Amino acid sequence: MKRLFGQFVKFAAVGGIAFCINWSVMNVLLMAHFGSILGVSIGFLVALAYNYSASMSHVFIHRRDMPRWTEMMVFFLNSFIGLGLNDFIVWIFTNVIISSHLSETDHVRYTLFANIGLLVGSAIVAAWSFTVRKVLLDEPKDGNEEKTVLAHKLGTWAKKHTPKGWL
């Protein structure tokens, strides 16, 4: 339990920095009158580059039974599901919740609700991402796990189907 808590603290620190990157990019784009979904998506993708390198070097331990390309595929597929969730939540905040109260020129309120949506969406996506990464990408504590675990099966399959010379 102590290891899990420490890992979550590291995940939160990396995620906090990634959130700041995402938030900054989104707000710069909102100031330039880009739409909230485009701003959130671009910010998310910029933050994702940082998040992958920091998460895999400081938070999660590479699974010995999984090739790197599979690790990357799982990480980015999980992240794109997170992007979809984040975009959907921001869309709800900017198009459903305030649509009846928003005038065409009320950019301040639109930006405020986009930021609230990003905060709520990021919290939900963080919980989702930590769970998926912990289950599928993190090396088990003692190095021994049941051969029936999905992560082990995925890693074994990927090793069998990895072309020679690949990671």
C-alpha positions as CSV (number, residue, x, y, z in Angstrom):
1,M,0.0,0.0,0.0
2,K,2.9,2.3,0.8
3,R,4.4,1.8,-2.7
4,L,1.0,2.5,-4.3
5,F,0.6,5.7,-2.3
6,G,4.1,6.9,-3.3
7,Q,3.5,6.0,-6.9
8,F,0.2,7.9,-6.9
9,V,2.0,11.0,-5.4
10,K,4.6,10.8,-8.2
11,F,1.7,10.4,-10.8
12,A,-0.1,13.4,-9.3
13,A,3.1,15.5,-9.6
14,V,3.7,14.5,-13.2
15,G,0.0,15.0,-13.9
16,G,0.0,18.4,-12.3
17,I,2.8,19.6,-14.5
18,A,1.0,18.1,-17.6
19,F,-2.2,19.8,-16.5
20,C,-0.4,23.2,-16.3
21,I,1.0,22.7,-19.8
22,N,-2.5,21.7,-21.1
23,W,-4.2,24.6,-19.3
24,S,-1.7,27.1,-20.5
25,V,-1.9,26.0,-24.2
26,M,-5.7,25.9,-24.0
27,N,-6.0,29.4,-22.6
28,V,-3.6,30.9,-25.1
29,L,-5.7,29.4,-27.9
30,L,-8.9,30.6,-26.2
31,M,-7.5,34.1,-26.1
32,A,-6.9,33.8,-29.8
33,H,-10.6,32.8,-30.1
34,F,-10.0,29.2,-31.0
35,G,-12.8,26.9,-29.9
36,S,-12.6,25.2,-26.5
37,I,-12.4,21.6,-28.0
38,L,-9.6,22.5,-30.3
39,G,-7.7,24.3,-27.5
40,V,-8.2,21.4,-25.1
41,S,-7.1,18.9,-27.7
42,I,-4.0,20.7,-28.7
43,G,-3.1,21.4,-25.1
44,F,-3.6,17.7,-24.2
45,L,-1.4,16.5,-27.1
46,V,1.4,18.9,-26.1
47,A,1.2,17.8,-22.5
48,L,1.0,14.2,-23.5
49,A,4.6,14.3,-24.9
50,Y,5.9,15.4,-21.5
51,N,3.6,13.0,-19.6
52,Y,4.8,9.9,-21.5
53,S,8.5,10.6,-20.8
54,A,8.0,11.6,-17.2
55,S,5.5,8.8,-16.3
56,M,7.6,6.0,-17.8
57,S,10.8,7.2,-16.3
58,H,9.7,8.4,-12.8
59,V,6.3,6.8,-12.0
60,F,5.9,3.4,-13.6
61,I,8.4,0.6,-13.9
62,H,8.7,-1.0,-17.3
63,R,7.3,-4.5,-17.5
64,R,9.9,-7.0,-18.4
65,D,7.3,-9.2,-20.1
66,M,6.2,-6.4,-22.5
67,P,8.0,-4.9,-25.5
68,R,8.4,-1.1,-25.4
69,W,6.3,-0.7,-28.6
70,T,3.4,-2.4,-26.8
71,E,3.9,-0.2,-23.8
72,M,3.8,2.9,-26.0
73,M,0.7,1.6,-27.8
74,V,-1.2,1.0,-24.5
75,F,-0.1,4.3,-23.1
76,F,-1.2,6.3,-26.2
77,L,-4.4,4.4,-26.7
78,N,-5.3,5.0,-23.1
79,S,-4.4,8.7,-23.5
80,F,-6.5,9.1,-26.6
81,I,-9.5,7.6,-24.7
82,G,-8.7,10.2,-22.0
83,L,-8.6,12.9,-24.7
84,G,-12.0,11.9,-25.8
85,L,-13.4,12.0,-22.3
86,N,-11.8,15.4,-21.6
87,D,-13.1,16.9,-24.8
88,F,-16.6,15.5,-24.1
89,I,-16.6,17.0,-20.6
90,V,-15.4,20.4,-21.8
91,W,-18.0,20.3,-24.6
92,I,-20.7,19.6,-22.0
93,F,-19.5,22.6,-19.9
94,T,-19.3,25.0,-22.9
95,N,-22.2,23.9,-25.0
96,V,-24.8,22.2,-22.8
97,I,-24.5,23.8,-19.3
98,I,-24.1,27.4,-20.3
99,S,-25.5,27.4,-23.9
100,S,-28.8,29.0,-22.8
101,H,-27.0,31.7,-20.7
102,L,-24.2,32.5,-23.2
103,S,-24.4,35.4,-25.6
104,E,-22.3,35.4,-28.7
105,T,-19.9,37.9,-27.3
106,D,-19.5,36.5,-23.7
107,H,-16.0,35.3,-24.2
108,V,-15.1,35.6,-20.5
109,R,-17.9,33.3,-19.4
110,Y,-17.1,30.8,-22.2
111,T,-13.4,30.8,-21.1
112,L,-14.4,30.3,-17.5
113,F,-16.6,27.3,-18.2
114,A,-14.0,25.8,-20.5
115,N,-11.5,26.1,-17.6
116,I,-14.0,24.5,-15.2
117,G,-14.7,21.7,-17.7
118,L,-10.9,21.1,-18.2
119,L,-10.5,20.9,-14.4
120,V,-13.3,18.4,-13.9
121,G,-12.4,16.4,-17.0
122,S,-8.7,16.3,-16.0
123,A,-9.6,14.9,-12.6
124,I,-11.8,12.1,-14.1
125,V,-9.2,11.3,-16.8
126,A,-6.4,11.2,-14.2
127,A,-8.3,8.5,-12.2
128,W,-8.9,6.6,-15.4
129,S,-5.3,6.9,-16.6
130,F,-3.7,5.9,-13.3
131,T,-5.9,2.8,-13.1
132,V,-5.2,1.6,-16.6
133,R,-1.5,2.4,-16.5
134,K,-1.1,0.7,-13.1
135,V,-2.9,-2.5,-14.3
136,L,-1.4,-2.7,-17.8
137,L,2.0,-1.0,-17.7
138,D,3.5,-1.3,-14.2
139,E,5.9,-4.1,-13.3
140,P,4.4,-6.2,-10.5
141,K,5.9,-5.5,-7.0
142,D,7.6,-8.8,-6.5
143,G,8.1,-9.5,-10.2
144,N,5.9,-12.5,-10.0
145,E,2.3,-12.4,-11.1
146,E,-0.2,-14.9,-12.3
147,K,0.1,-15.9,-16.0
148,T,-3.6,-15.2,-16.4
149,V,-3.3,-11.4,-15.8
150,L,-4.3,-9.4,-18.9
151,A,-1.0,-7.4,-18.8
152,H,1.1,-10.6,-18.9
153,K,-1.0,-12.1,-21.7
154,L,-0.7,-8.8,-23.7
155,G,3.1,-8.7,-23.1
156,T,3.5,-12.4,-24.1
157,W,1.5,-12.0,-27.2
158,A,3.4,-8.8,-28.2
159,K,6.8,-10.5,-27.7
160,K,5.7,-13.4,-30.0
161,H,4.6,-10.9,-32.7
162,T,7.4,-8.4,-32.5
163,P,9.5,-8.3,-35.6
164,K,13.2,-8.9,-35.1
165,G,15.1,-5.7,-34.3
166,W,12.1,-3.9,-32.8
167,L,11.9,-2.8,-29.2
